[in-house]
């Protein structure tokens, strides 16, 4: 940290993305003025905004295409079914899954993880077995496994992190053993931004014959994910962080694994036949999709995937890398500000604290400057405990964020310091 | 509203130099208050003799709004009877949840009306209320309280 007073904007890195053009697709960014200030939306890690193309697709479905899916002989039902199944194929292609039946729609990533816990965990984890997690997990990838372990008399093992927020991989190797039944790991930490080396971790787990679930909630909006290249057994993500609607998420699972799992919810659509004596379950993925799904949200997710594809994940990744470098420099040169998480491979987010000021006060003052960030434990209390803090302020970026917005963030942090003097 | 209107000098001063901050060895009443949504966490101890709050102290981990609220509360309630304190608690809650006009609040709460601004910031209302909520719990011999669930002061105000 240097004491350099800096109203002087730093040199801006080159970016391959026409940010002004993509910003024009997001009506909320230009039209909402919190407290009379231009909106600077830096809470993308919690939920991202939807481009007009996704909103339009969502509306078009509701206006012209809606009926219940799968069981209808009539025109609208077939249109809706086709659109819903096309969205599944879009997810399949986005993750490079081998088959569309390996994609299960869920209501969010939490639901997807719970599906694996209920369908795989409850069937295959027994007393004395172990589930390996990491210290970086979101509560959504901790609590279901705790519930499972409590029910079964199994044990959680936790891969530690170092001061940079990187996993200690030697420890990870040591935790794997004959009792390990599953590894559940986040691809990208929502609290620190650490990108975990999941491909190598999966290879290690597979040497022990252990399947791996990857929580991709913070990954799929930032980078290309290829589940076959990773050799992931399960990969889960959530639509509302990928510029899509809330209420929709997806689970990728290797077909043989999904097939041997038990269904998670019982009801309509997940059966082939029902008598009071016996029910025959439907084939995957329908076995896991009981009840009428959020059809419009799934179709919206498909449109979001198309949108991201059109912008281009390579350009997105390059722009976000530049933003992260610029923001890291701009924030760390402010005296008295500490950044948490300095992994070598890091997604575009900055968790920080302003010395002597509680993050909630930082958040409120930034809000009055029009800047939306998240403050708190980010549903990752173990990470906070690791650093001995109750909370952080977190600015999380998307491809539509600009260098000007980073400058606004840095200026507002200085304003916090002045106020609290 | 500008952030300076919320973070007025008094609030910043009490945050920086909280009054009655620390432990109270001879306390007769104690309570722990927790706001699980934002992580504010305070411990409050009071010595009640006869019917009066003879001394009071608090400590904890919290934002400026919560800490200043606790500090100013401790000053305001010292020497008052439990019944008077309960009245203050009610008015503080009513003010910060927008259930009471400024004039009434002013009559009962005096300088504590610097916290009236939080009523426009739903996410911060509970920060200001937590110390009062915890004091209410302490005088009613409840060891732990939270701003969520059945004890939620904001939800109660909306009923
Ligand atoms: C890493 C991670 N996992 C899980 C979740 C939970 O997402 P959702 O609430 O959409 O299920 C989040 C986001 O809050 C997250 O960042």
Coordinates of C-alpha atoms and ligand atoms in Angstrom, one line a residue:
Chain A
X1 CA 0.0 0.0 0.0
X2 CA 1.3 3.4 -0.9
X3 CA 0.2 6.8 0.5
X4 CA 0.0 8.2 -3.0
X5 CA -3.0 10.5 -3.1
X6 CA -4.8 9.5 -6.3
X7 CA -7.4 11.5 -7.9
X8 CA -5.2 10.7 -10.9
X9 CA -6.8 7.9 -12.8
X10 CA -4.4 5.0 -13.5
X11 CA -3.6 3.9 -17.0
X12 CA -6.5 1.9 -18.4
X13 CA -5.7 -1.5 -19.7
X14 CA -6.9 -2.4 -23.2
X15 CA -10.1 -4.4 -23.5
X16 CA -11.4 -6.4 -26.4
X17 CA -15.0 -5.7 -25.5
X18 CA -17.2 -2.9 -26.8
X19 CA -18.6 -2.2 -23.3
X20 CA -20.8 0.8 -24.3
X21 CA -22.5 -1.4 -26.9
X22 CA -23.2 -4.3 -24.4
X23 CA -24.4 -1.8 -21.7
X24 CA -27.0 -0.6 -24.1
X25 CA -28.6 -4.0 -23.9
X26 CA -29.2 -3.6 -20.1
X27 CA -32.0 -1.1 -19.6
X28 CA -31.6 -1.1 -15.8
X29 CA -28.0 0.2 -16.0
X30 CA -28.9 3.5 -17.7
X31 CA -32.4 4.1 -16.2
X32 CA -32.1 3.5 -12.5
X33 CA -30.6 6.3 -10.4
X34 CA -30.3 5.3 -6.7
X35 CA -30.4 8.4 -4.5
X36 CA -30.2 10.5 -7.7
X37 CA -26.8 9.1 -8.7
X38 CA -26.0 7.0 -11.8
X39 CA -26.3 3.3 -10.9
X40 CA -22.9 1.5 -10.5
X41 CA -23.9 -2.1 -10.2
X42 CA -21.2 -4.1 -8.5
X43 CA -23.3 -6.8 -6.9
X44 CA -23.2 -9.2 -9.8
X45 CA -21.9 -12.0 -7.5
X46 CA -25.3 -12.0 -5.8
X47 CA -27.3 -11.6 -8.9
X48 CA -26.7 -10.2 -12.3
X49 CA -28.9 -8.0 -14.5
X50 CA -30.9 -9.3 -17.5
X51 CA -30.3 -7.9 -21.0
X52 CA -33.3 -6.8 -23.1
X53 CA -32.9 -9.9 -25.3
X54 CA -33.6 -12.2 -22.3
X55 CA -36.5 -10.0 -21.1
X56 CA -38.0 -10.0 -24.6
X57 CA -37.7 -13.8 -24.9
X58 CA -39.3 -14.3 -21.5
X59 CA -42.2 -11.9 -22.5
X60 CA -42.6 -13.5 -25.9
X61 CA -43.0 -16.9 -24.3
X62 CA -45.6 -15.6 -21.9
X63 CA -47.4 -13.7 -24.7
X64 CA -47.5 -16.2 -27.4
X65 CA -46.2 -19.7 -26.4
X66 CA -47.3 -20.7 -23.0
X67 CA -49.1 -23.9 -22.0
X68 CA -48.0 -26.8 -19.8
X69 CA -45.4 -28.9 -21.3
X70 CA -44.8 -32.6 -22.0
X71 CA -48.3 -34.0 -21.8
X72 CA -50.3 -31.8 -24.2
X73 CA -51.4 -32.9 -27.7
X74 CA -52.3 -29.3 -28.6
X75 CA -50.3 -26.8 -30.5
X76 CA -49.3 -24.5 -27.6
X77 CA -48.2 -27.4 -25.4
X78 CA -46.0 -28.6 -28.2
X79 CA -44.5 -25.1 -28.8
X80 CA -43.8 -24.7 -25.1
X81 CA -42.3 -28.2 -24.8
X82 CA -40.1 -27.6 -27.7
X83 CA -38.9 -24.3 -26.3
X84 CA -38.2 -25.8 -22.9
X85 CA -36.3 -28.7 -24.3
X86 CA -34.4 -26.4 -26.6
X87 CA -33.3 -24.5 -23.5
X88 CA -32.0 -27.8 -22.1
X89 CA -30.0 -28.3 -25.2
X90 CA -28.6 -24.8 -24.9
X91 CA -27.4 -25.6 -21.4
X92 CA -26.0 -28.9 -22.7
X93 CA -24.0 -27.1 -25.3
X94 CA -22.9 -24.3 -22.9
X95 CA -21.3 -26.9 -20.6
X96 CA -20.3 -29.2 -23.5
X97 CA -22.2 -32.1 -21.9
X98 CA -22.3 -35.2 -24.1
X99 CA -26.1 -35.7 -23.9
X100 CA -29.1 -33.5 -23.2
X101 CA -30.5 -36.0 -20.7
X102 CA -27.5 -35.2 -18.5
X103 CA -29.0 -31.7 -17.8
X104 CA -31.6 -31.5 -15.1
X105 CA -33.4 -28.2 -14.6
X106 CA -33.6 -27.2 -10.9
X107 CA -34.9 -24.0 -9.3
X108 CA -31.3 -22.7 -8.5
X109 CA -27.9 -24.1 -7.6
X110 CA -29.0 -24.7 -4.0
X111 CA -31.7 -26.9 -5.3
X112 CA -29.2 -28.7 -7.6
X113 CA -26.9 -29.4 -4.7
X114 CA -29.7 -30.7 -2.6
X115 CA -30.8 -32.9 -5.5
X116 CA -27.3 -34.6 -5.4
X117 CA -27.4 -34.8 -1.6
X118 CA -30.9 -36.5 -1.6
X119 CA -30.5 -38.5 -4.8
X120 CA -26.9 -39.6 -4.5
X121 CA -25.9 -38.9 -0.9
X122 CA -28.8 -40.5 0.8
X123 CA -28.5 -43.6 -1.3
X124 CA -24.7 -44.1 -1.3
X125 CA -23.4 -42.5 1.9
X126 CA -23.5 -44.6 5.0
X127 CA -22.3 -44.4 8.7
X128 CA -18.6 -43.9 8.9
X129 CA -18.3 -42.5 5.3
X130 CA -16.8 -39.1 4.6
X131 CA -17.7 -36.2 2.4
X132 CA -14.9 -33.8 1.5
X133 CA -15.7 -30.1 1.2
X134 CA -13.5 -27.0 1.2
X135 CA -13.2 -24.0 3.4
X136 CA -14.3 -21.8 0.6
X137 CA -17.8 -23.2 0.2
X138 CA -21.0 -21.2 0.1
X139 CA -23.5 -22.3 2.8
X140 CA -25.4 -23.9 0.0
X141 CA -22.6 -26.4 -0.4
X142 CA -22.1 -27.0 3.3
X143 CA -25.5 -27.3 5.0
X144 CA -26.9 -30.1 2.8
X145 CA -23.8 -32.2 3.5
X146 CA -24.1 -31.5 7.2
X147 CA -27.7 -32.6 7.1
X148 CA -26.7 -35.7 5.3
X149 CA -23.8 -36.5 7.7
X150 CA -26.0 -36.0 10.7
X151 CA -28.7 -38.3 9.3
X152 CA -26.2 -41.0 8.3
X153 CA -23.5 -40.8 10.9
X154 CA -21.1 -39.8 8.2
X155 CA -18.3 -37.2 8.6
X156 CA -17.4 -33.9 6.8
X157 CA -13.8 -33.3 6.0
X158 CA -12.7 -29.8 5.0
X159 CA -9.8 -28.8 2.8
X160 CA -8.1 -25.8 4.4
X161 CA -7.2 -22.5 2.7
X162 CA -4.0 -20.4 3.0
X163 CA -3.7 -16.7 3.6
X164 CA -4.2 -15.9 -0.1
X165 CA -7.5 -17.8 -0.1
X166 CA -6.1 -20.7 -2.1
X167 CA -6.9 -24.3 -1.2
X168 CA -4.0 -26.3 0.4
X169 CA -3.9 -29.1 -2.1
X170 CA -1.5 -31.3 -0.2
X171 CA -4.1 -31.5 2.5
X172 CA -6.8 -32.3 0.0
X173 CA -4.9 -35.3 -1.2
X174 CA -4.5 -36.5 2.4
X175 CA -8.2 -36.1 3.1
X176 CA -9.2 -38.5 0.4
X177 CA -9.4 -42.1 1.4
X178 CA -11.3 -45.4 1.3
X179 CA -14.2 -43.8 3.3
X180 CA -14.6 -40.8 1.0
X181 CA -17.9 -41.0 -0.9
X182 CA -18.0 -37.6 -2.5
X183 CA -16.0 -34.4 -3.0
X184 CA -18.1 -31.2 -3.2
X185 CA -16.1 -28.1 -4.3
X186 CA -16.9 -24.6 -5.5
X187 CA -15.3 -23.7 -8.9
X188 CA -15.0 -20.1 -7.9
X189 CA -15.2 -18.7 -4.3
X190 CA -18.0 -16.2 -4.0
X191 CA -16.4 -14.5 -1.0
X192 CA -12.8 -14.3 -2.2
X193 CA -12.8 -14.9 -6.0
X194 CA -10.4 -17.8 -5.8
X195 CA -10.7 -20.0 -8.9
X196 CA -10.0 -23.5 -7.7
X197 CA -8.1 -26.0 -9.8
X198 CA -11.1 -28.2 -10.2
X199 CA -9.8 -30.2 -13.1
X200 CA -6.7 -31.4 -11.2
X201 CA -8.9 -31.9 -8.1
X202 CA -11.3 -34.1 -10.0
X203 CA -8.4 -36.2 -11.4
X204 CA -7.1 -36.7 -7.9
X205 CA -10.5 -37.7 -6.6
X206 CA -11.0 -40.1 -9.5
X207 CA -7.7 -41.8 -8.6
X208 CA -9.5 -42.7 -5.4
X209 CA -12.7 -43.6 -7.2
X210 CA -14.5 -40.7 -5.7
X211 CA -17.1 -38.6 -7.7
X212 CA -16.9 -34.8 -7.6
X213 CA -19.7 -32.2 -7.5
X214 CA -18.6 -28.8 -8.6
X215 CA -20.6 -25.7 -7.6
X216 CA -20.3 -23.5 -10.6
X217 CA -22.5 -20.7 -9.4
X218 CA -19.7 -18.1 -9.7
X219 CA -17.9 -19.6 -12.6
X220 CA -20.2 -20.0 -15.7
X221 CA -20.7 -16.2 -16.1
X222 CA -16.9 -15.6 -16.2
X223 CA -15.3 -18.5 -18.1
X224 CA -15.8 -21.3 -20.5
X225 CA -16.8 -24.5 -18.6
X226 CA -16.4 -27.8 -20.3
X227 CA -17.7 -30.6 -18.0
X228 CA -16.1 -33.3 -20.2
X229 CA -12.7 -31.7 -20.2
X230 CA -13.0 -31.2 -16.4
X231 CA -14.4 -34.8 -16.2
X232 CA -16.8 -33.4 -13.5
X233 CA -19.4 -36.0 -12.3
X234 CA -21.8 -33.2 -11.3
X235 CA -21.7 -29.5 -12.2
X236 CA -24.3 -27.1 -10.9
X237 CA -25.1 -23.5 -11.6
X238 CA -27.9 -20.9 -11.2
X239 CA -29.6 -18.8 -13.9
X240 CA -29.9 -15.5 -12.1
X241 CA -26.1 -15.0 -11.9
X242 CA -25.8 -15.8 -15.6
X243 CA -27.9 -12.8 -16.8
X244 CA -31.0 -15.0 -16.7
X245 CA -34.1 -15.1 -14.6
X246 CA -34.4 -16.2 -11.0
X247 CA -36.2 -19.5 -10.2
X248 CA -34.1 -21.6 -12.6
X249 CA -30.8 -23.5 -12.3
X250 CA -29.3 -26.6 -13.7
X251 CA -27.5 -29.7 -12.7
X252 CA -25.2 -31.6 -15.1
X253 CA -24.7 -35.2 -14.0
X254 CA -23.0 -38.0 -15.9
X255 CA -25.8 -40.2 -17.2
X256 CA -24.7 -43.4 -15.4
X257 CA -24.6 -41.5 -12.1
X258 CA -28.0 -39.9 -12.6
X259 CA -29.4 -43.2 -13.6
X260 CA -28.4 -44.9 -10.4
X261 CA -29.6 -42.1 -8.2
X262 CA -33.0 -42.1 -6.4
X263 CA -35.5 -39.3 -7.3
X264 CA -35.5 -36.3 -5.0
X265 CA -39.2 -35.3 -5.3
X266 CA -42.2 -37.4 -6.2
X267 CA -45.0 -36.3 -8.4
X268 CA -46.2 -35.7 -11.9
X269 CA -43.8 -35.8 -14.9
X270 CA -41.2 -37.9 -13.1
X271 CA -43.1 -41.1 -13.6
X272 CA -43.8 -43.5 -16.4
X273 CA -46.7 -45.2 -14.7
X274 CA -48.4 -45.1 -11.3
X275 CA -50.6 -47.7 -9.6
X276 CA -51.2 -47.8 -5.9
X277 CA -49.0 -50.9 -5.9
X278 CA -46.1 -49.6 -7.8
X279 CA -44.7 -46.5 -9.6
X280 CA -42.2 -46.7 -12.4
X281 CA -40.0 -43.7 -12.6
X282 CA -39.4 -41.8 -15.8
X283 CA -36.0 -41.8 -17.5
X284 CA -33.4 -39.1 -16.7
X285 CA -33.6 -36.2 -16.6
X286 CA -37.4 -36.2 -16.1
X287 CA -37.0 -38.5 -13.1
X288 CA -35.7 -35.5 -11.3
X289 CA -38.2 -32.9 -12.6
X290 CA -41.4 -33.5 -10.6
X291 CA -44.2 -31.1 -11.1
X292 CA -44.6 -28.2 -13.6
X293 CA -41.2 -26.5 -13.9
X294 CA -40.5 -22.8 -14.3
X295 CA -40.9 -23.0 -18.1
X296 CA -40.5 -19.3 -18.8
X297 CA -37.5 -19.1 -16.6
X298 CA -35.8 -22.0 -18.3
X299 CA -36.5 -20.5 -21.7
X300 CA -35.1 -17.2 -20.4
X301 CA -32.0 -19.0 -19.2
X302 CA -31.6 -20.4 -22.7
X303 CA -31.8 -16.9 -24.1
X304 CA -29.2 -15.7 -21.6
X305 CA -26.8 -18.4 -22.7
X306 CA -27.4 -17.3 -26.3
X307 CA -26.6 -13.7 -25.3
X308 CA -23.4 -14.6 -23.5
X309 CA -22.4 -16.7 -26.5
X310 CA -22.9 -13.7 -28.8
X311 CA -20.8 -11.4 -26.5
X312 CA -18.2 -14.1 -26.4
X313 CA -16.8 -15.7 -23.3
X314 CA -13.2 -15.0 -24.4
X315 CA -13.9 -11.3 -24.7
X316 CA -15.8 -11.4 -21.4
X317 CA -12.9 -13.1 -19.6
X318 CA -10.4 -10.7 -21.1
X319 CA -12.4 -7.6 -20.1
X320 CA -13.0 -8.9 -16.6
X321 CA -9.3 -9.7 -16.2
X322 CA -8.5 -6.1 -17.1
X323 CA -11.2 -4.8 -14.8
X324 CA -9.9 -6.9 -11.9
X325 CA -6.3 -5.7 -12.3
X326 CA -7.4 -2.1 -12.6
X327 CA -9.8 -2.4 -9.6
X328 CA -7.2 -4.2 -7.5
X329 CA -4.7 -1.4 -8.1
X330 CA -7.2 1.3 -7.5
X331 CA -8.5 -0.1 -4.2
X332 CA -5.3 -1.4 -2.8
X333 CA -3.6 2.0 -3.2
X334 CA -6.1 3.5 -0.8
X335 CA -4.4 3.7 2.6
X336 CA -6.2 1.7 5.3
X337 CA -8.1 -0.6 2.9
X338 CA -7.4 -4.3 3.1
X339 CA -8.3 -6.7 0.3
X340 CA -9.1 -10.3 1.2
X341 CA -8.2 -13.0 -1.3
X342 CA -5.2 -12.8 -3.5
X343 CA -5.3 -16.1 -5.4
X344 CA -3.2 -16.3 -8.5
X345 CA -6.2 -17.3 -10.4
X346 CA -9.0 -15.0 -9.4
X347 CA -12.4 -14.1 -10.7
X348 CA -13.4 -10.4 -11.0
X349 CA -14.4 -9.6 -7.5
X350 CA -12.8 -7.7 -4.6
X351 CA -13.6 -8.5 -1.0
X352 CA -12.3 -5.7 1.2
X353 CA -12.6 -3.8 4.4
X354 CA -12.0 -0.2 5.2
X355 CA -10.0 0.1 8.4
X356 CA -12.1 1.2 11.4
X357 CA -15.4 1.1 9.4
X358 CA -17.9 -1.7 9.6
X359 CA -18.7 -3.1 6.1
X360 CA -22.4 -2.3 6.5
X361 CA -21.6 1.4 7.0
X362 CA -19.4 1.2 3.9
X363 CA -22.3 -0.4 2.0
X364 CA -24.8 2.3 3.0
X365 CA -22.5 5.2 2.2
X366 CA -21.6 3.6 -1.2
X367 CA -25.3 3.1 -1.8
X368 CA -25.8 6.8 -1.3
X369 CA -23.3 7.3 -4.1
X370 CA -25.3 5.0 -6.4
X371 CA -22.9 2.1 -6.0
X372 CA -24.4 -1.3 -5.2
X373 CA -22.1 -3.7 -3.5
X374 CA -22.7 -6.5 -1.0
X375 CA -21.7 -6.4 2.6
X376 CA -21.8 -9.2 5.1
X377 CA -20.5 -12.8 5.4
X378 CA -21.7 -13.6 1.8
X379 CA -23.1 -16.9 3.0
X380 CA -19.6 -18.1 3.6
X381 CA -19.1 -17.7 7.3
X382 CA -16.2 -20.3 7.4
X383 CA -14.2 -18.0 5.1
X384 CA -14.9 -15.0 7.4
X385 CA -13.8 -17.1 10.4
X386 CA -10.6 -18.1 8.6
X387 CA -9.7 -14.4 8.4
X388 CA -11.0 -13.5 11.8
X389 CA -13.6 -11.0 10.6
X390 CA -17.4 -10.9 10.8
X391 CA -17.9 -9.5 7.3
X392 CA -16.5 -7.8 4.2
X393 CA -17.6 -5.4 1.6
X394 CA -17.6 -7.1 -1.8
X395 CA -17.6 -5.5 -5.3
X396 CA -18.3 -8.2 -7.9
X397 CA -18.0 -7.3 -11.6
X398 CA -19.7 -8.4 -14.8
X399 CA -18.6 -7.8 -18.3
X400 CA -20.8 -4.7 -18.5
X401 CA -18.8 -2.9 -15.8
X402 CA -16.5 -0.1 -16.8
X403 CA -13.2 1.4 -15.7
X404 CA -15.1 4.6 -14.9
X405 CA -17.2 2.6 -12.4
X406 CA -14.1 1.3 -10.8
X407 CA -13.0 4.9 -10.4
X408 CA -16.4 5.7 -8.8
X409 CA -15.9 2.9 -6.4
X410 CA -12.4 4.1 -5.3
X411 CA -13.7 7.7 -4.9
X412 CA -16.6 6.5 -2.8
X413 CA -14.3 4.5 -0.6
X414 CA -12.3 7.7 0.0
X415 CA -15.5 9.4 0.9
X416 CA -16.2 6.8 3.5
X417 CA -12.8 7.4 5.0
X418 CA -13.4 11.2 5.1
X419 CA -16.8 10.8 6.7
X420 CA -15.4 8.5 9.4
X421 CA -12.2 10.5 9.5
Chain B
X1 CA -31.0 11.5 1.7
X2 CA -27.3 12.2 1.8
X3 CA -25.1 9.9 3.8
X4 CA -24.1 12.9 6.0
X5 CA -27.7 13.1 7.2
X6 CA -27.6 9.6 8.4
X7 CA -24.1 9.6 9.7
X8 CA -24.5 12.8 11.8
X9 CA -21.7 14.1 14.0
X10 CA -23.2 12.6 17.1
X11 CA -23.5 9.2 15.6
X12 CA -19.9 9.3 14.3
X13 CA -18.7 10.5 17.7
X14 CA -20.5 7.8 19.7
X15 CA -19.2 5.2 17.2
X16 CA -15.7 6.3 17.7
X17 CA -15.9 6.9 21.5
X18 CA -18.7 4.7 22.7
X19 CA -19.9 5.5 26.2
X20 CA -20.4 2.8 28.8
X21 CA -18.4 0.4 26.6
X22 CA -17.0 -2.7 28.4
X23 CA -18.0 -5.2 31.0
X24 CA -20.1 -4.8 34.1
X25 CA -19.0 -7.2 36.8
X26 CA -21.9 -6.7 39.2
X27 CA -24.6 -6.7 36.6
X28 CA -28.0 -8.1 37.7
X29 CA -29.3 -8.4 34.2
X30 CA -27.6 -9.5 31.0
X31 CA -28.6 -10.2 27.5
X32 CA -27.0 -11.0 24.2
X33 CA -28.4 -9.5 21.0
X34 CA -27.9 -10.8 17.5
X35 CA -28.9 -9.6 14.1
X36 CA -28.1 -12.7 12.0
X37 CA -28.8 -10.9 8.7
X38 CA -26.0 -8.4 9.1
X39 CA -23.9 -10.0 11.8
X40 CA -24.3 -7.2 14.5
X41 CA -23.7 -8.9 17.8
X42 CA -23.8 -7.1 21.2
X43 CA -23.6 -8.1 24.8
X44 CA -25.5 -5.9 27.3
X45 CA -25.3 -5.8 31.1
X46 CA -27.2 -3.7 33.5
X47 CA -27.3 -3.4 37.2
X48 CA -30.9 -2.8 38.4
X49 CA -31.3 -1.7 42.0
X50 CA -34.9 -1.3 43.3
X51 CA -36.5 -0.3 40.1
X52 CA -33.8 1.7 38.6
X53 CA -31.0 1.1 36.1
X54 CA -28.0 2.0 38.2
X55 CA -25.4 1.2 35.7
X56 CA -25.2 -0.3 32.2
X57 CA -22.5 -1.5 29.8
X58 CA -22.3 -3.0 26.4
X59 CA -19.7 -4.5 24.1
X60 CA -19.7 -6.3 20.8
X61 CA -19.0 -6.3 17.1
X62 CA -21.3 -4.1 15.1
X63 CA -21.7 -1.3 12.6
X64 CA -21.6 2.4 13.5
X65 CA -25.3 2.7 13.6
X66 CA -25.7 -0.1 16.1
X67 CA -22.8 0.9 18.2
X68 CA -23.8 4.6 18.4
X69 CA -27.4 3.5 19.1
X70 CA -26.1 1.4 22.0
X71 CA -23.9 4.1 23.3
X72 CA -26.5 6.8 23.2
X73 CA -29.1 4.4 24.7
X74 CA -26.8 3.6 27.6
X75 CA -26.5 7.3 28.4
X76 CA -30.2 7.9 28.0
X77 CA -31.4 5.0 30.3
X78 CA -29.0 5.3 33.1
X79 CA -30.8 6.3 36.3
X80 CA -34.2 5.7 34.8
X81 CA -36.8 3.2 36.1
X82 CA -37.5 0.0 34.2
X83 CA -41.0 1.3 33.3
X84 CA -39.5 4.5 31.8
X85 CA -37.0 2.5 29.9
X86 CA -39.7 0.3 28.4
X87 CA -41.5 3.4 27.2
X88 CA -38.3 4.6 25.5
X89 CA -37.9 1.2 23.9
X90 CA -41.4 1.5 22.5
X91 CA -40.9 5.0 21.1
X92 CA -37.5 4.2 19.7
X93 CA -39.0 1.2 17.8
X94 CA -41.9 3.3 16.6
X95 CA -39.7 6.0 15.4
X96 CA -37.2 3.8 13.5
X97 CA -40.0 1.8 11.9
X98 CA -41.8 4.9 10.8
X99 CA -44.8 4.3 13.1
X100 CA -44.7 7.6 14.9
X101 CA -44.7 11.3 13.9
X102 CA -41.5 13.2 14.5
X103 CA -43.0 15.5 17.1
X104 CA -44.1 12.6 19.4
X105 CA -40.7 10.9 18.9
X106 CA -38.9 14.2 19.7
X107 CA -40.9 14.6 22.9
X108 CA -39.9 11.2 24.3
X109 CA -36.6 10.6 22.7
X110 CA -34.8 14.0 22.5
X111 CA -31.3 13.6 21.0
X112 CA -32.1 10.0 20.1
X113 CA -34.1 11.3 17.1
X114 CA -30.8 11.4 15.2
X115 CA -31.6 7.8 14.4
X116 CA -35.0 8.7 12.7
X117 CA -33.3 8.6 9.3
X118 CA -32.9 4.8 9.3
X119 CA -36.6 4.4 8.7
X120 CA -35.9 5.1 5.0
X121 CA -33.2 2.4 5.0
X122 CA -35.0 -0.9 5.6
X123 CA -31.8 -2.8 5.7
X124 CA -30.4 -0.6 8.5
X125 CA -33.5 -0.3 10.8
X126 CA -32.5 -3.4 12.7
X127 CA -29.0 -2.1 13.3
X128 CA -30.4 0.8 15.2
X129 CA -33.0 -1.2 17.1
X130 CA -30.8 -4.1 18.2
X131 CA -29.5 -2.4 21.4
X132 CA -33.0 -1.4 22.4
X133 CA -34.3 -4.8 21.7
X134 CA -31.5 -6.4 23.7
X135 CA -32.1 -4.0 26.6
X136 CA -35.8 -5.0 26.5
X137 CA -34.8 -8.6 26.7
X138 CA -32.3 -8.0 29.5
X139 CA -34.9 -6.2 31.8
X140 CA -37.3 -9.1 31.1
X141 CA -34.7 -11.7 32.0
X142 CA -34.2 -13.1 28.5
X143 CA -30.7 -14.2 28.0
X144 CA -30.5 -14.1 24.2
X145 CA -32.5 -12.2 21.6
X146 CA -32.4 -11.8 17.9
X147 CA -34.0 -9.4 15.4
X148 CA -35.4 -12.3 13.4
X149 CA -38.3 -14.7 13.8
X150 CA -40.9 -14.3 16.5
X151 CA -38.9 -11.5 18.1
X152 CA -38.6 -9.5 14.9
X153 CA -39.3 -5.9 15.9
X154 CA -39.8 -4.7 12.3
X155 CA -42.3 -7.4 11.5
X156 CA -44.1 -6.7 14.8
X157 CA -44.4 -3.0 13.9
X158 CA -46.0 -3.9 10.6
X159 CA -48.7 -6.1 12.2
Ligands
LIG1 C1 -20.7 -20.3 -4.8 C2 -22.2 -20.2 -4.6 N1 -22.9 -21.3 -4.4 C3 -24.2 -21.2 -4.2 C4 -24.9 -20.0 -4.3 C5 -26.4 -20.1 -4.1 O1 -27.1 -19.7 -5.2 P1 -28.7 -19.8 -5.3 O2 -29.2 -18.9 -4.2 O3 -29.1 -19.2 -6.7 O4 -29.1 -21.2 -5.1 C6 -24.2 -18.9 -4.5 C7 -24.9 -17.5 -4.6 O5 -25.5 -17.0 -3.7 C8 -22.8 -18.9 -4.7 O6 -22.1 -17.8 -4.9

